[in-house]
Each structure stands twice: as C-alpha cells, then as structure tokens.
PDB file of C-alpha atoms in Angstrom:
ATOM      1  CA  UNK V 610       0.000   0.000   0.000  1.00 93.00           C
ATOM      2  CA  UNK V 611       1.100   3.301  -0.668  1.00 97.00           C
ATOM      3  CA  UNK V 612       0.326   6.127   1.363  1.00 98.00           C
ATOM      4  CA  UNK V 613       0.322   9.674   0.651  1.00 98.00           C
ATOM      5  CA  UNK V 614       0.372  12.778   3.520  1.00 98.00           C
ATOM      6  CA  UNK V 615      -0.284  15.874   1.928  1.00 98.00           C
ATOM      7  CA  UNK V 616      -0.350  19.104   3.620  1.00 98.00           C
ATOM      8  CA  UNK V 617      -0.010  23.136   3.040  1.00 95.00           C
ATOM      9  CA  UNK V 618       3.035  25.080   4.411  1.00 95.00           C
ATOM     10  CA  UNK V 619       4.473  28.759   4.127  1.00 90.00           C
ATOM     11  CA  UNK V 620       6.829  30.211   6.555  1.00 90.00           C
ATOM     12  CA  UNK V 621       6.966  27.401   8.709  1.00 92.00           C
ATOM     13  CA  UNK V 622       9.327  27.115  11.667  1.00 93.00           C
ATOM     14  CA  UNK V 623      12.191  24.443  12.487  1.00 94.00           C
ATOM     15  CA  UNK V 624      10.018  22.921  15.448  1.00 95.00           C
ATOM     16  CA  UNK V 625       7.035  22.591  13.004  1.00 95.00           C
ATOM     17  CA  UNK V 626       8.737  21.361  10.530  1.00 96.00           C
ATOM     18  CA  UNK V 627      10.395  18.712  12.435  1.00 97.00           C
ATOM     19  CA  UNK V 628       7.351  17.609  14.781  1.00 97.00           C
ATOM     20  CA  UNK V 629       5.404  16.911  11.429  1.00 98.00           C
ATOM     21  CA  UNK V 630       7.988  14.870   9.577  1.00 98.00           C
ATOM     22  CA  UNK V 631       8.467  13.209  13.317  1.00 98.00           C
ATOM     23  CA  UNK V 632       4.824  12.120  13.116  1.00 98.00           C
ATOM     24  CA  UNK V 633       4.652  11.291   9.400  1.00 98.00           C
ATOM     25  CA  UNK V 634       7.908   8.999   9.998  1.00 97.00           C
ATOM     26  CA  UNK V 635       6.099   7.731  13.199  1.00 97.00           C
ATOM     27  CA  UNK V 636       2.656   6.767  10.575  1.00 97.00           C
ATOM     28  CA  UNK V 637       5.281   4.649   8.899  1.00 96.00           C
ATOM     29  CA  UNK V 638       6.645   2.801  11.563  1.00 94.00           C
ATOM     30  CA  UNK V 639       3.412   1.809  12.106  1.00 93.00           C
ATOM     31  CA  UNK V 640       1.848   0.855   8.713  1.00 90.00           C
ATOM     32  CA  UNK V 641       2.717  -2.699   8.316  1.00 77.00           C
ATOM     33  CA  UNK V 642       5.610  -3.971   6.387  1.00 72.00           C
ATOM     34  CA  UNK V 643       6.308  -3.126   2.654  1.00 78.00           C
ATOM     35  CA  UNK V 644       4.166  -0.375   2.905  1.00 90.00           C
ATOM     36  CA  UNK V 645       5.289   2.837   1.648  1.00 95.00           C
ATOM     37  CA  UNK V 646       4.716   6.574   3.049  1.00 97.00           C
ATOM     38  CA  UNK V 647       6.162   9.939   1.379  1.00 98.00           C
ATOM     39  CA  UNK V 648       4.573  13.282   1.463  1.00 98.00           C
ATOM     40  CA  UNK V 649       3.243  15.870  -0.833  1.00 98.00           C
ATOM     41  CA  UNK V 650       4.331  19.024   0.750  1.00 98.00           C
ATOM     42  CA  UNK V 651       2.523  22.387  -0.788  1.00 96.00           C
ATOM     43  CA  UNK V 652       5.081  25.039  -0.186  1.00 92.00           C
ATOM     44  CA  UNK V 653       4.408  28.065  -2.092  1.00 84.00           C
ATOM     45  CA  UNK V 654       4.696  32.069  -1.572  1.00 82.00           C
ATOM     46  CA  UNK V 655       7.090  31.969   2.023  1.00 86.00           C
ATOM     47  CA  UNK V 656       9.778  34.326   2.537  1.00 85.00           C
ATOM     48  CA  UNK V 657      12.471  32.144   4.257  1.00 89.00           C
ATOM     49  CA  UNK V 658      13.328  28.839   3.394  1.00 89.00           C
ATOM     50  CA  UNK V 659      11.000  26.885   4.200  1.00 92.00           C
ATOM     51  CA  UNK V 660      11.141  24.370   1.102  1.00 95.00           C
ATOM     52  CA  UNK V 661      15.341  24.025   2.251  1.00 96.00           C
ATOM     53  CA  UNK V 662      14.095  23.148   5.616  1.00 96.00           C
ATOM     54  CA  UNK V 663      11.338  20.818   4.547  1.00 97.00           C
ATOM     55  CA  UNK V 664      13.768  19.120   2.020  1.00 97.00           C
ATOM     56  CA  UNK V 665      16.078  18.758   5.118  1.00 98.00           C
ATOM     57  CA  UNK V 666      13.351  16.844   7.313  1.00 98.00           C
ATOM     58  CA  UNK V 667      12.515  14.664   4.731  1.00 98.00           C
ATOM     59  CA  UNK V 668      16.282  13.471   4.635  1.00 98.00           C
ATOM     60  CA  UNK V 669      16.397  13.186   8.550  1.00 98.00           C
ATOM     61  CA  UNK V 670      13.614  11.279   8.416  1.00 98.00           C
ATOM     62  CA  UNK V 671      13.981   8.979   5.106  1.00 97.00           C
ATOM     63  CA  UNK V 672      10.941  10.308   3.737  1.00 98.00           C
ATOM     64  CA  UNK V 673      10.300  11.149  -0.061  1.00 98.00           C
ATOM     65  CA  UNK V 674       9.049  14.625  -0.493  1.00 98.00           C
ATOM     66  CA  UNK V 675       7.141  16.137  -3.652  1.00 98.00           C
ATOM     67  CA  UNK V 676       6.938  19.839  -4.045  1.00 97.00           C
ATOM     68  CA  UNK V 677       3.843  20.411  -6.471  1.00 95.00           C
ATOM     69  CA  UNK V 678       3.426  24.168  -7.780  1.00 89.00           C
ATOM     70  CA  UNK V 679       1.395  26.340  -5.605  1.00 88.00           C
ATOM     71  CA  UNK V 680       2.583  30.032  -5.467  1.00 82.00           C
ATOM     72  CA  UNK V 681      -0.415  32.314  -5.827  1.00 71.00           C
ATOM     73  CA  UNK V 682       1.536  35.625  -4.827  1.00 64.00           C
ATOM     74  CA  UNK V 683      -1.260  36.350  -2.100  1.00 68.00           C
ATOM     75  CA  UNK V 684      -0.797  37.882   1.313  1.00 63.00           C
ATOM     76  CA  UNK V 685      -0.419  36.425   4.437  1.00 70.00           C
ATOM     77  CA  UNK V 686      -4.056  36.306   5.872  1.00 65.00           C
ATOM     78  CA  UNK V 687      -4.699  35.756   9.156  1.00 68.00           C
ATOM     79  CA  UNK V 688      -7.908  33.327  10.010  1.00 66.00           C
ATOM     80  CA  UNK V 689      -9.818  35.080   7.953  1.00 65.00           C
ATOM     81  CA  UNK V 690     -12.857  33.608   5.730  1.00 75.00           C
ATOM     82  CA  UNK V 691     -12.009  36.369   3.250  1.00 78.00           C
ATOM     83  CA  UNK V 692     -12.409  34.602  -0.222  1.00 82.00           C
ATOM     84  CA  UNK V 693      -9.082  35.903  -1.749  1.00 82.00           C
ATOM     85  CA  UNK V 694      -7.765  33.399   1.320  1.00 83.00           C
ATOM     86  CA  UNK V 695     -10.183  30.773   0.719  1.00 81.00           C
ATOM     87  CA  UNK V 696      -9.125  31.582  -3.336  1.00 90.00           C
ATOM     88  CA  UNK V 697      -5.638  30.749  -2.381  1.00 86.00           C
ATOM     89  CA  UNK V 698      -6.308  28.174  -0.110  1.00 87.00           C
ATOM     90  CA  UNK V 699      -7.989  26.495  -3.361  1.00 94.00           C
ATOM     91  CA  UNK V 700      -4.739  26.347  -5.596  1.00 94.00           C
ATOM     92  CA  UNK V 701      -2.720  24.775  -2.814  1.00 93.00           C
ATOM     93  CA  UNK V 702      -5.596  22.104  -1.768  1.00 96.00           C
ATOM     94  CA  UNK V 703      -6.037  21.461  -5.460  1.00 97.00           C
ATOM     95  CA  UNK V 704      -1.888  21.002  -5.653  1.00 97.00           C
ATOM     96  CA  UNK V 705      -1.788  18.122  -2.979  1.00 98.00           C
ATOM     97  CA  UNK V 706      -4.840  16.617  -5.071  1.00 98.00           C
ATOM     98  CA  UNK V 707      -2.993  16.598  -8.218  1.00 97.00           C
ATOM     99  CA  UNK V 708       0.443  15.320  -6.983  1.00 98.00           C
ATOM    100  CA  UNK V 709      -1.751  12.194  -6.002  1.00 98.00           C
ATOM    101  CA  UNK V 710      -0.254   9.597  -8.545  1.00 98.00           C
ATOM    102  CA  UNK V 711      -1.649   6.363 -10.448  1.00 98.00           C
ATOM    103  CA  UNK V 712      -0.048   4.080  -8.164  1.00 97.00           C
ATOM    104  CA  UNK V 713      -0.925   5.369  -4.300  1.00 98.00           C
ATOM    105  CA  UNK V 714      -3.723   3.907  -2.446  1.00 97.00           C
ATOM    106  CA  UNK V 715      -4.698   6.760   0.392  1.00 98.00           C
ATOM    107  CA  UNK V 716      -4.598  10.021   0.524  1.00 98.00           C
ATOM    108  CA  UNK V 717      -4.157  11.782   4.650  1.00 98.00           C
ATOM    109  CA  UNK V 718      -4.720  15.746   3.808  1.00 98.00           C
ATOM    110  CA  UNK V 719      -3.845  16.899   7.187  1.00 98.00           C
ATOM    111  CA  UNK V 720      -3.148  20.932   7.830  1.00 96.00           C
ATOM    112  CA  UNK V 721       0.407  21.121   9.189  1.00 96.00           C
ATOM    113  CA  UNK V 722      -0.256  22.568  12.929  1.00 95.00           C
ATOM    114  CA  UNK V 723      -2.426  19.233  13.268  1.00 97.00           C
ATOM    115  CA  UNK V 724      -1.215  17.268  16.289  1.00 98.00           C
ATOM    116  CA  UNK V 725      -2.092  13.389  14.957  1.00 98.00           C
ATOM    117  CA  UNK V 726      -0.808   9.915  16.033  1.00 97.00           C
ATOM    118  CA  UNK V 727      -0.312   6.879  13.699  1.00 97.00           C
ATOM    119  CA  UNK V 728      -3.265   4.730  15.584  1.00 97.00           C
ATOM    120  CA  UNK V 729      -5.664   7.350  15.030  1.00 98.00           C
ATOM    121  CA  UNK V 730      -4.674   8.123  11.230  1.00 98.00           C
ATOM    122  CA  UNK V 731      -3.552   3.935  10.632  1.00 96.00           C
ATOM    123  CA  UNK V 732      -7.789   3.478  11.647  1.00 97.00           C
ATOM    124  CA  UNK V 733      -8.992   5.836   9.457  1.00 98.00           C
ATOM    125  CA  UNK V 734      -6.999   4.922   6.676  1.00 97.00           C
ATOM    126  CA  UNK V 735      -8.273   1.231   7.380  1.00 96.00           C
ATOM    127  CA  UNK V 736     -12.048   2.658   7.127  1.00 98.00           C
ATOM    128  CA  UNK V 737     -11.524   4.424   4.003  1.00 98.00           C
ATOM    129  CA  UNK V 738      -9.875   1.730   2.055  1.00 97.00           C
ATOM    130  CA  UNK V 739     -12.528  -0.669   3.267  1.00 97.00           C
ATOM    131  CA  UNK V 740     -15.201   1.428   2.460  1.00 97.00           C
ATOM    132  CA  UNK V 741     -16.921   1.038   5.896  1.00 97.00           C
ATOM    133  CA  UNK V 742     -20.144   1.523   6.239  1.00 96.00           C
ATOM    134  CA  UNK V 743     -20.254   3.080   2.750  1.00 98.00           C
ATOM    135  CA  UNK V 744     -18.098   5.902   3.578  1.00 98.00           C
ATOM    136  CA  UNK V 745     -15.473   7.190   1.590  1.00 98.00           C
ATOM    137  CA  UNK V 746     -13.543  10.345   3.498  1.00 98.00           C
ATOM    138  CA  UNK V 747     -13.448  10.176   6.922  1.00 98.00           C
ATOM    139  CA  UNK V 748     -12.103  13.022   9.422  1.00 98.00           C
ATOM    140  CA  UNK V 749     -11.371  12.959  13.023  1.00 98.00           C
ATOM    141  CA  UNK V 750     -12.712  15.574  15.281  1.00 98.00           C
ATOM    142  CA  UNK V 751     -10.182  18.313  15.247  1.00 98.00           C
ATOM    143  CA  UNK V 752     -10.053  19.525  18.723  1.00 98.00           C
ATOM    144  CA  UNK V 753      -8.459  22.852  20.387  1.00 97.00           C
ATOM    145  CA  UNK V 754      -8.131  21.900  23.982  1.00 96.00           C
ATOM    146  CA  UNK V 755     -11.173  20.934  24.603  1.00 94.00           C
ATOM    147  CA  UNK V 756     -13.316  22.890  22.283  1.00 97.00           C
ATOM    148  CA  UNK V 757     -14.112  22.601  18.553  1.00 98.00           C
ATOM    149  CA  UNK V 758     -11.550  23.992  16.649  1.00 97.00           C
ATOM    150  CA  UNK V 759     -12.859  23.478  12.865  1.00 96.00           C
ATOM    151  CA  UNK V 760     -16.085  25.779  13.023  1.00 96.00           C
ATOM    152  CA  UNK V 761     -15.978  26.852   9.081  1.00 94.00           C
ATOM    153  CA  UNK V 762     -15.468  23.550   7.665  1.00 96.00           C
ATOM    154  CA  UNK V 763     -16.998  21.019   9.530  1.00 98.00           C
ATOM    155  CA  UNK V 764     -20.623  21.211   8.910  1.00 98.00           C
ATOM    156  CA  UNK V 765     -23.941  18.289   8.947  1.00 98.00           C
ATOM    157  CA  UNK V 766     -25.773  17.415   6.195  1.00 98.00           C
ATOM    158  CA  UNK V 767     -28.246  20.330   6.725  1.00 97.00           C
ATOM    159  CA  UNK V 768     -25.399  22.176   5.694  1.00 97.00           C
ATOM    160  CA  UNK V 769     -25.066  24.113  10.097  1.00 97.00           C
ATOM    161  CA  UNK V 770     -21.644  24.499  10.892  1.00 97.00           C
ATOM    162  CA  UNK V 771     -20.704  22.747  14.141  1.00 98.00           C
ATOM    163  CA  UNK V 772     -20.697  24.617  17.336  1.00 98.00           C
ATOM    164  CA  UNK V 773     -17.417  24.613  19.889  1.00 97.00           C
ATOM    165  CA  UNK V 774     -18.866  22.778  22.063  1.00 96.00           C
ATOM    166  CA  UNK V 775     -20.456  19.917  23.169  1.00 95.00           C
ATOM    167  CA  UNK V 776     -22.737  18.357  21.474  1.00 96.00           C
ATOM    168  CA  UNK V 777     -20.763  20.503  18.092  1.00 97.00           C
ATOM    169  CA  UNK V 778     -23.978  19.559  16.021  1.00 97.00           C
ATOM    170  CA  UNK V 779     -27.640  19.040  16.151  1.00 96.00           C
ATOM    171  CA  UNK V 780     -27.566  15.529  14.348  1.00 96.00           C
ATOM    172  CA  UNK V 781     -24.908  13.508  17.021  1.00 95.00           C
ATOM    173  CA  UNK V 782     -27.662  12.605  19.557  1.00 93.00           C
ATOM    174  CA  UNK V 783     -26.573   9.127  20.705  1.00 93.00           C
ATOM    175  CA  UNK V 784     -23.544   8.659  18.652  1.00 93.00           C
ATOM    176  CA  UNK V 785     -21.496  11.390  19.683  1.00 95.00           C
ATOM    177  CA  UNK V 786     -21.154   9.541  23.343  1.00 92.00           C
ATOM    178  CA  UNK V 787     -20.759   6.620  21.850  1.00 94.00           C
ATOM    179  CA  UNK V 788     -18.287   7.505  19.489  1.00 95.00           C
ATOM    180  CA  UNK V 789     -20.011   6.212  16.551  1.00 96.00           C
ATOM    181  CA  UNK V 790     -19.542   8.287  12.915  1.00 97.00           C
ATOM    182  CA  UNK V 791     -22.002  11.240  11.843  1.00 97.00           C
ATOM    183  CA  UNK V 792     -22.432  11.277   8.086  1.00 98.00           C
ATOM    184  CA  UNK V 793     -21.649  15.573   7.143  1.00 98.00           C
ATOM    185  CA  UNK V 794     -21.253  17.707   4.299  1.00 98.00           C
ATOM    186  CA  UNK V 795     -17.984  18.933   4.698  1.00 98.00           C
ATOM    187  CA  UNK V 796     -15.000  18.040   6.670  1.00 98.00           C
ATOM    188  CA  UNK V 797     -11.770  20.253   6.924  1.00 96.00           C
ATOM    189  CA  UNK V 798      -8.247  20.149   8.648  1.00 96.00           C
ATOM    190  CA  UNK V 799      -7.416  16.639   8.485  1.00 98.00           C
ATOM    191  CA  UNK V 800      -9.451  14.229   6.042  1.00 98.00           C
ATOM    192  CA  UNK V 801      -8.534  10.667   4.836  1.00 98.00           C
ATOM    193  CA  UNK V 802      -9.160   8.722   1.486  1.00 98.00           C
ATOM    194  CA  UNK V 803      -9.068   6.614  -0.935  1.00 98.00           C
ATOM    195  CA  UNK V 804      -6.706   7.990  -3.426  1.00 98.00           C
ATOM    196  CA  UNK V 805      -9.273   7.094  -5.713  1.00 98.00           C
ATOM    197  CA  UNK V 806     -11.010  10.337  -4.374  1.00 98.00           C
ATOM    198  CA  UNK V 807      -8.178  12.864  -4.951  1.00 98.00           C
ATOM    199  CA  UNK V 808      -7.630  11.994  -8.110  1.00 98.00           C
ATOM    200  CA  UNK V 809     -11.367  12.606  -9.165  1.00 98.00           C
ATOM    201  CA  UNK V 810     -12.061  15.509  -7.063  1.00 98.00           C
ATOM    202  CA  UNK V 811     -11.135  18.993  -7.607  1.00 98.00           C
ATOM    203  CA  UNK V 812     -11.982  22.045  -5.759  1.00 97.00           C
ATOM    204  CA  UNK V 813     -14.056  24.071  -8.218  1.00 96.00           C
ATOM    205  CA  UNK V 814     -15.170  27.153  -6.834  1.00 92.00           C
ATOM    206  CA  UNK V 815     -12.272  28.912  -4.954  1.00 93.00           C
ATOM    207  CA  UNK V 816     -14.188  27.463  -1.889  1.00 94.00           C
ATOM    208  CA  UNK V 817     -11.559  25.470  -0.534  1.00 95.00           C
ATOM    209  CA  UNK V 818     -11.961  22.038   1.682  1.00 96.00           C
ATOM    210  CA  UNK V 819     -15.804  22.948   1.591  1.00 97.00           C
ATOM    211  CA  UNK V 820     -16.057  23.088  -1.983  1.00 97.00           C
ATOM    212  CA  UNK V 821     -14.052  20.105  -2.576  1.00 98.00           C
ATOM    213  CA  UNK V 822     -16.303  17.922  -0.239  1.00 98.00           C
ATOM    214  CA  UNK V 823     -19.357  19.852  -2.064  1.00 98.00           C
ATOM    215  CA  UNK V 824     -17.702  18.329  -5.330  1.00 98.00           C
ATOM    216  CA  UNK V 825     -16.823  14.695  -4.179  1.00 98.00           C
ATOM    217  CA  UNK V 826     -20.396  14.399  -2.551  1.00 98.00           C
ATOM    218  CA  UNK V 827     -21.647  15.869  -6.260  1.00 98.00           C
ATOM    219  CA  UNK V 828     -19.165  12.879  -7.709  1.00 98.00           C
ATOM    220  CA  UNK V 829     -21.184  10.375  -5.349  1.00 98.00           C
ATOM    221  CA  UNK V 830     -18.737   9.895  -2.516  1.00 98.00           C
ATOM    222  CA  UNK V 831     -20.056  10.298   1.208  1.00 98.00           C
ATOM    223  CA  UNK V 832     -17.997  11.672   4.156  1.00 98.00           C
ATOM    224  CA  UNK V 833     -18.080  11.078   7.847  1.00 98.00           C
ATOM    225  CA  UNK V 834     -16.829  12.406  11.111  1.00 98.00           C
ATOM    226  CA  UNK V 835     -15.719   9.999  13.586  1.00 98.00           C
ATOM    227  CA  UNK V 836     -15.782  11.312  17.140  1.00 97.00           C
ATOM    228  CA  UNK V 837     -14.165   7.976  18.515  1.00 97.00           C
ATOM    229  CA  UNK V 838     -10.840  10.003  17.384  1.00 98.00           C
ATOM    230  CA  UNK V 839      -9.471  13.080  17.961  1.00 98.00           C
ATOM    231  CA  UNK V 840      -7.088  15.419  16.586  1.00 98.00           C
ATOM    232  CA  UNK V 841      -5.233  18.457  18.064  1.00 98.00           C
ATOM    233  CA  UNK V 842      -4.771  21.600  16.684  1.00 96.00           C
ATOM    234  CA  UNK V 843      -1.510  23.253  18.196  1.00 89.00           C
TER     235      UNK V 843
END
C-alpha cells in the first residue's frame, strides 16, 4: 500500500517542521511492512526557506518529499474567511490533489499545525480503504483543547456548521457519546481517502476544503466524522 500525507506550508518554523515529519515517519513505523509513506508538501509564496528546511526533514527522516506548484503571490491572511484566502487556499488544496499519482492507495490531507498519532490516522486509513459503512472520506474531530476547533469547515448534512462545544452539532444525539460516525457535508483540517477520491475531485469554486467535499459528494462519494478520534490543533 502506498500512502500519501499531503499538507499546506508557508513560513513554517524548524520545530514545526520537524514535529510533522516526526509524526509522518512515526505513521510509517506503524503501517505494516512493505508499505510505503512519502509526502506531498505544498510550499508556495514563504519568505524564508522553508522548502530548504522541509527538504532537510525529509532526509532526517527517510521520507520522499514532492513539491507540487502552488505560489499564488497572495498575502499572508490571518484566520480570515475572506475569499481571496479561501481563493488561495484552493490552488494549494487542489496542488496536494494533483500530486496524487496512479499508483498510491490513500490520501491523509492533514493541515500542518495538526497534532495526529499513527493509531488514530492507521484506523482511518483502514475505514476508508474498506469502504466502511459506505463511507469514503473520513475526518477525526479536530479539537483545540477541549473545544471545537474546525467551526468553518466542519458542517452536517443540513449544511449548520458545528458549534465549539459539546454536542458541536444538532444531528450527534446518541452517537457522539458513543463515538459512533455522523455522516456531514464537509470536513476540513485533516481528512482521509481513498486515493481514488483525490484523483477525481477537484476544488471548483475557490471554496476550498468545503467546496471540494461539495464536489466529491456531487461525484457520489459520502464523508463522515468519527468522534471515537481526535485530533489536536496546536
């Protein structure tokens, strides 16, 4: 199996840099043997080195790094819903989705300041290639403390954003204390596939991760969030 972790950076520090190869190499140490895991790293529009220093984790870590074409020449924004960010945004997402080649099996599109372990990642990659229960992207909850950190992206199927807090959408009842998965629109920070999906699914509309999932649900895919596992944004 081939896995693929894709992810956005610009300007990113040392300690960043290092804690996310750290993890990827860690999500390799854990897939099972003769499995392979690079990464797809969107660098585009920083003003220090940041590609060196990626380049330079990669080699600590014995990871294969791809640096697809994303420079849009936009500002820094802050976290902003403005849509020349969420235009930006668009061209990078859409670069990790197109360095997705012929041959890999999963795509994990993970932002970089995502604290993740290989269990939680290694099950949802499990889910995805098997399909389970019909679903085809699956997302932890992506936590900040111990609120909701993904507000804009995260949203049900009657298209309601999820709340910070408990119980972060109307539909959960039951399942959220059980941990069982909520079938919703859109997902956003960290999502898993089949690589099947990226290589359909574009974003369309300068809308970012929500437009993509609006696409792959138009393409016939279904997404889920799985409160059983959690993600940290740091």
């Amino acid at each position: 199996m081939n896995i693929v972790v894709g992810s956005a950076f610009r300007d990113t520090p040392r300690w960043r840099a290092e804690r996310y190869f750290d993890r990827v190499a860690a999500l390799r140490e854990h897939a099972r043997a003769g499995h392979s895991v690079r990464v797809v790293a969107a660098e585009g529009d920083s003003a220090d080195n940041t590609r060196g220093l990626l380049a330079e984790e990669a080699a600590r870590c014995r990871l294969a790094v791809a640096f697809p074409e994303c420079t849009t020449g936009s500002p820094r924004f802050g976290s902003t819903e403005e849509p020349a960010r969420m235009r930006a945004l668009s061209v990078v997402g859409n670069a990790i989705f197109g360095a997705v080649l012929p041959e890999d099996d999963v795509l994990v599109y993970v932002e970089n300041d995502i604290q993740w372990d290989p269990f939680t990642i290694g099950s949802l990659i499990d889910a995805a290639l098997e399909r389970r229960d019909g679903i085809d992207i699956w997302a932890p909850m992506v936590m900040a403390g111990e609120a909701f950190y993904d507000v804009w992206a995260f949203r049900g199927l009657d298209g309601a954003r999820f709340a910070p807090f408990r119980p972060y959408h109307s539909s959960f009842g039951e399942r959220l204390a059980a941990g069982q998965p909520l079938e919703v629109s859109s997902v956003g920070s960290c999502l898993v596939m089949r690589a099947e999906v990226a290589r359909q699914v574009r974003i369309a509309d300068g809308g970012a991760l929500v437009d993509w999932c609006e696409q792959a649900r138009l393409a016939g895919f279904r997404i889920a969030a799985w409160p059983a596992f959690l993600v940290q944004h740091v």
